Short mmCIF file of C-alpha atoms and ligand atoms in Angstrom, two decimals:
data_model
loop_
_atom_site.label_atom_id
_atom_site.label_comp_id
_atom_site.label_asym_id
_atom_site.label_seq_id
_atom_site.Cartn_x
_atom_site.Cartn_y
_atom_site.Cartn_z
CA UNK A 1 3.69 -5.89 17.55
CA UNK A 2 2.20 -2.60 17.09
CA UNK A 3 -0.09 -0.06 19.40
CA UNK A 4 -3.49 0.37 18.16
CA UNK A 5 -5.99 2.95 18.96
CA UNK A 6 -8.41 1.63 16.84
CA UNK A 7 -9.60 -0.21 13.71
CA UNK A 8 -12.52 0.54 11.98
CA UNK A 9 -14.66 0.24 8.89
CA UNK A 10 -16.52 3.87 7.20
CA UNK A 11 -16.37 5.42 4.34
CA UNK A 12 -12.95 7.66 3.46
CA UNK A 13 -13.90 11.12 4.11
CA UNK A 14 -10.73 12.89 2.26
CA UNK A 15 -8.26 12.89 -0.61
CA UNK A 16 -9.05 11.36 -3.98
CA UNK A 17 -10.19 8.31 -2.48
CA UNK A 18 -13.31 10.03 -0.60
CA UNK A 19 -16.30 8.71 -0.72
CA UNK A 20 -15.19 5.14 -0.57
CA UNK A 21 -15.67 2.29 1.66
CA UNK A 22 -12.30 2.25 3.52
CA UNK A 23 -10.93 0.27 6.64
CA UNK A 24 -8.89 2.50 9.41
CA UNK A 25 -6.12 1.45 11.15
CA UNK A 26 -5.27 4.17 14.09
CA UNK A 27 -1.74 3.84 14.91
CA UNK A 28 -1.48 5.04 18.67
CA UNK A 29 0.92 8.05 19.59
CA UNK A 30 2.27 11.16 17.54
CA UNK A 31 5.16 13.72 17.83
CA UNK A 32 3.16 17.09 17.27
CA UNK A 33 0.38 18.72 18.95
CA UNK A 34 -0.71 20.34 16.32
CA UNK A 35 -3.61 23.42 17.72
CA UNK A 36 -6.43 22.01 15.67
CA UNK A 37 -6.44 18.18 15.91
CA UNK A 38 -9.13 16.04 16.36
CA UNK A 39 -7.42 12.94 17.23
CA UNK A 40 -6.01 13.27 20.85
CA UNK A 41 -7.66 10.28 21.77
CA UNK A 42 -4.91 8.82 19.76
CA UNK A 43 -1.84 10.01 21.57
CA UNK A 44 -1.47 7.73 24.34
CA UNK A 45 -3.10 3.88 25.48
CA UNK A 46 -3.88 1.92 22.47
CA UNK A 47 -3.59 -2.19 22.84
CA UNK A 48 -0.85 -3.79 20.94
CA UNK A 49 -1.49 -6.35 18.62
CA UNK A 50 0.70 -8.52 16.08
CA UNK A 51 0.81 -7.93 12.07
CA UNK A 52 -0.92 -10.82 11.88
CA UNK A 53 -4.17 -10.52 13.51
CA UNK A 54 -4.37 -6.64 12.48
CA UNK A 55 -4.60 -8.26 9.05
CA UNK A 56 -6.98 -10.87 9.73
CA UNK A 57 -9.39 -7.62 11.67
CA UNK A 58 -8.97 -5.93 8.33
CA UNK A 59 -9.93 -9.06 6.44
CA UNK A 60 -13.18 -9.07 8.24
CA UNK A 61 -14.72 -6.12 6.43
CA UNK A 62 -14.31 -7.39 3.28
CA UNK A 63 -13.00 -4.24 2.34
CA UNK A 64 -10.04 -3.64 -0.18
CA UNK A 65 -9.09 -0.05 0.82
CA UNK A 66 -6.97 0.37 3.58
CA UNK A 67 -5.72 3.57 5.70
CA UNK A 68 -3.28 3.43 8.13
CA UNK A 69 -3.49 6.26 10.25
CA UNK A 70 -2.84 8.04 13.73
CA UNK A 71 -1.34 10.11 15.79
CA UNK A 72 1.86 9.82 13.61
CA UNK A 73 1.54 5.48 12.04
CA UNK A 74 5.54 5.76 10.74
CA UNK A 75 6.87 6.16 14.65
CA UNK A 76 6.52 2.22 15.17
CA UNK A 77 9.06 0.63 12.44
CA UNK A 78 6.65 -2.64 12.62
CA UNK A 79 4.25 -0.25 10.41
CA UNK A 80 6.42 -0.93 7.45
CA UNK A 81 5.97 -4.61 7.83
CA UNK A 82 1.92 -4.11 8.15
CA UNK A 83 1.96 -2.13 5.13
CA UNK A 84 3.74 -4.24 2.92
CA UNK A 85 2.09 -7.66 3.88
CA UNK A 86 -1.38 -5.72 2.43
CA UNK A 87 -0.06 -4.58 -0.42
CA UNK A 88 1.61 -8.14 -0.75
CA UNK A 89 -2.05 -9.31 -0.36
CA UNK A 90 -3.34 -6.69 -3.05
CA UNK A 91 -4.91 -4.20 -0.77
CA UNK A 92 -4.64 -0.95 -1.58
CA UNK A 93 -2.93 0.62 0.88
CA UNK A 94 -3.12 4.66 1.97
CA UNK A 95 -0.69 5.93 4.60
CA UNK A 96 -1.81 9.18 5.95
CA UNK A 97 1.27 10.54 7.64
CA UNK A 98 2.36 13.92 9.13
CA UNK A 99 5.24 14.78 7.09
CA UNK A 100 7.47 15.36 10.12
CA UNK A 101 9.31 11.71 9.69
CA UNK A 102 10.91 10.41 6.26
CA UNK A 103 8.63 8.26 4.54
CA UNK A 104 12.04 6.92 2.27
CA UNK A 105 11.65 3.47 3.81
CA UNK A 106 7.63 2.73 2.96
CA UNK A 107 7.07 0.53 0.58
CA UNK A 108 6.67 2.07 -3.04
CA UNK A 109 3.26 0.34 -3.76
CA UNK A 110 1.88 2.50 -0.83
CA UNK A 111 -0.16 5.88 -1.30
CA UNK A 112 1.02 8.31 0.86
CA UNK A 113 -1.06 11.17 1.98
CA UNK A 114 1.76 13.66 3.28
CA UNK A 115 -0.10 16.50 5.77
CA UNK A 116 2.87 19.11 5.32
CA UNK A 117 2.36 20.96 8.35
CA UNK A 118 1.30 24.65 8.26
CA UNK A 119 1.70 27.47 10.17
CA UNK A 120 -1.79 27.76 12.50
CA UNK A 121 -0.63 24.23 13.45
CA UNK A 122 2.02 25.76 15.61
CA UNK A 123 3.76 22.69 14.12
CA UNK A 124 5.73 23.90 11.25
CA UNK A 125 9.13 23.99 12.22
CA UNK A 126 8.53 20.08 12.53
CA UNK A 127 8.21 19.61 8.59
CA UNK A 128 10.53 17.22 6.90
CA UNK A 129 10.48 18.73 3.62
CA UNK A 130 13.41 16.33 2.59
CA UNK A 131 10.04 14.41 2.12
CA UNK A 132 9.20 15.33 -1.44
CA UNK A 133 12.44 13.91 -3.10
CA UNK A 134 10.44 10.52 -1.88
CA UNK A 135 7.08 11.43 -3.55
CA UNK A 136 5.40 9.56 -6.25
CA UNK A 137 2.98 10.51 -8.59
CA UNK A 138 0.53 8.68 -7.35
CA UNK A 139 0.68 10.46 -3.76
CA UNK A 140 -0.80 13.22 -2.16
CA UNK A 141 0.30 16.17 -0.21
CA UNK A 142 -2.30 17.93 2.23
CA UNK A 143 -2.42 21.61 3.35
CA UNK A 144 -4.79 22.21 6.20
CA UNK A 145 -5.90 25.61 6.07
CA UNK A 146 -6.80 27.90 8.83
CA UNK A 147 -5.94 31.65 8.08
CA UNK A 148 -4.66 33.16 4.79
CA UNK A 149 -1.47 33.55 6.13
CA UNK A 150 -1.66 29.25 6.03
CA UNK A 151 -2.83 29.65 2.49
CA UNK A 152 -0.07 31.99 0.79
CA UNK A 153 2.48 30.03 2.88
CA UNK A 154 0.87 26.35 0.84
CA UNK A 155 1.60 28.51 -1.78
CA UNK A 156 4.92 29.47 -1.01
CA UNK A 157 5.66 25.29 -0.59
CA UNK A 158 3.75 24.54 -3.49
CA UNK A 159 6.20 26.99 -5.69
CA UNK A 160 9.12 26.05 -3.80
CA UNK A 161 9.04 22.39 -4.11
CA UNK A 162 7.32 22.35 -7.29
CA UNK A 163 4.45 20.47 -6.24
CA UNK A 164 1.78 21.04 -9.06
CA UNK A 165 4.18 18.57 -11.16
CA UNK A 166 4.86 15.92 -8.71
CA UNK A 167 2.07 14.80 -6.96
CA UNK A 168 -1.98 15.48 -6.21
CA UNK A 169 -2.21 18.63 -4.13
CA UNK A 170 -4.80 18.49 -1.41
CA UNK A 171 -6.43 21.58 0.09
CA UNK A 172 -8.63 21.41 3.19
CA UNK A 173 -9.63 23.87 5.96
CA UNK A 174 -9.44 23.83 9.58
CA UNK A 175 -12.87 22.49 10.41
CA UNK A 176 -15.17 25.48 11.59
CA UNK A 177 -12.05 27.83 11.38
CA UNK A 178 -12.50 29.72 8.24
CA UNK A 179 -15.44 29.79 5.81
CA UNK A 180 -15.41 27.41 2.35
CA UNK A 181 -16.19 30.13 0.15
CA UNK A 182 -12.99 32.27 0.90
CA UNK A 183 -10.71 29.16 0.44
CA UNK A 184 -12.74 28.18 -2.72
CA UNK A 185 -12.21 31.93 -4.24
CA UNK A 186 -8.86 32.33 -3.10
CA UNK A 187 -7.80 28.99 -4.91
CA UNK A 188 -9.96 30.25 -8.32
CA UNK A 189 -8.22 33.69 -8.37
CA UNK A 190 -4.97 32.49 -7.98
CA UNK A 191 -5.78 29.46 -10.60
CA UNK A 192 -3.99 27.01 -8.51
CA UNK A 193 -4.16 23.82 -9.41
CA UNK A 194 -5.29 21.93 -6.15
CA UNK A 195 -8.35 19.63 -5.29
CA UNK A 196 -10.12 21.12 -2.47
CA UNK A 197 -12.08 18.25 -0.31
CA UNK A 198 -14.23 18.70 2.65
CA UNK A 199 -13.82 16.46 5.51
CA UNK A 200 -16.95 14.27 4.15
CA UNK A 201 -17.38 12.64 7.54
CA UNK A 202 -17.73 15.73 9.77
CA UNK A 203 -20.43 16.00 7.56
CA UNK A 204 -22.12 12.85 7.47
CA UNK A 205 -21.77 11.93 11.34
CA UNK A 206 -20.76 14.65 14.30
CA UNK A 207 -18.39 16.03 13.72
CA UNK A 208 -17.14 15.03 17.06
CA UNK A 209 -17.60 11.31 16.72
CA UNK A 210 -14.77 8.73 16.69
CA UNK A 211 -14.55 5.92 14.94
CA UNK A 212 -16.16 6.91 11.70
S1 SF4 B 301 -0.11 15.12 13.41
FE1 SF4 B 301 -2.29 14.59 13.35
S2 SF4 B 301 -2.61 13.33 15.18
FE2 SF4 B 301 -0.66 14.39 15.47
S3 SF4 B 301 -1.18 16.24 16.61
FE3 SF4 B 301 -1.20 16.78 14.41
S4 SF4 B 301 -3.34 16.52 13.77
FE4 SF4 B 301 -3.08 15.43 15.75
#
């Protein structure tokens, strides 16, 4: 059994898949409080349903991209099993996941989307860098941005872990918390090779509303 927040069918507002139709499944509960999130409503309640009829939901939309999502989705084990019955089933399946937990036991047909921590999250001493000897090249490490002491330390991590080569790099900011055009130049001067993404659905809905 797993704890659900919610499931839910929109269209993928970040990493390379953005812009697609995508079904959501909100794991409930995570081990950070990071100082910007928008997904509180996540961290506690939730219903728990079986493997089984979480795929059949998912089914319903027709829909072949999945996320699995949270709060933190690798805390409940039983996520593993989810994961690979849909990409037994030929779903493609995105795990967006906070980086503080290894992600050494998900299955290898799974895209992760790894949110390294950074520091405005308060939440950086939680990284499990550890992490990258796991990547792919077909996942994706996240940096949410909020100061440019957030951006030289991606930068810093980038360097270190010798990022560029392994996997997609993700830049994002802090919604509201710093301005696009500063991130944007700072990335062109420094010639970085990252893909910088707005969150598409703070955009398209409020940027307050759930469930989209
Ligand atoms: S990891 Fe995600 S869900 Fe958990 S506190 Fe941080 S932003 Fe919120």
């Amino acid at each position: 059994m797993l704890k659900i927040t919610e499931i839910f069918y929109s269209i993928q507002g970040e990493s390379t898949f953005a812009g697609e139709r995508c079904v959501f499944v909100r794991l409930t509960g995570c081990n950070l409080r990071c100082t910007y999130c928008d997904t509180e409503y996540a961290f506690y309640d939730g219903n728990e349903f079986s493997v089984d009829s979480i795929i059949e939901t998912i089914k319903s939309f027709n829909c072949n991209l999945i996320e699995i999502t949270g709060g933190e989705p690798l805390l409940q084990n039983e996520v593993n099993n989810l994961m690979t019955k849909l990409c037994d089933k030929r779903f493609t399946v995105l795990l967006e996941t906070s980086g503080s937990l290894s992600i050494e036991k998900v299955d290898k047909r799974v895209i992760n989307i790894l949110d390294f921590k950074t520091p405005s999250s308060k939440m950086v001493k939680k990284n499990y860098f550890a992490n990258v000897n796991f990547l792919k090249t077909s996942d994706e490490v996240k940096f949410v941005l909020g100061s440019r002491e957030d951006y030289d330390w991606a930068k810093k991590i980038i360097i270190k872990y010798n990022l560029e080569k392994k996997v997609t790099i993700l830049f994002s900011s802090v919604f509201g918390k710093i301005e696009h055009v500063k991130l944007v130049n700072w990335i062109l001067e420094d010639k970085l090779n990252v893909r910088y993404q707005l969150q598409m659905h703070k955009y398209i809905w409020d940027p307050n509303k759930t469930g989209v």
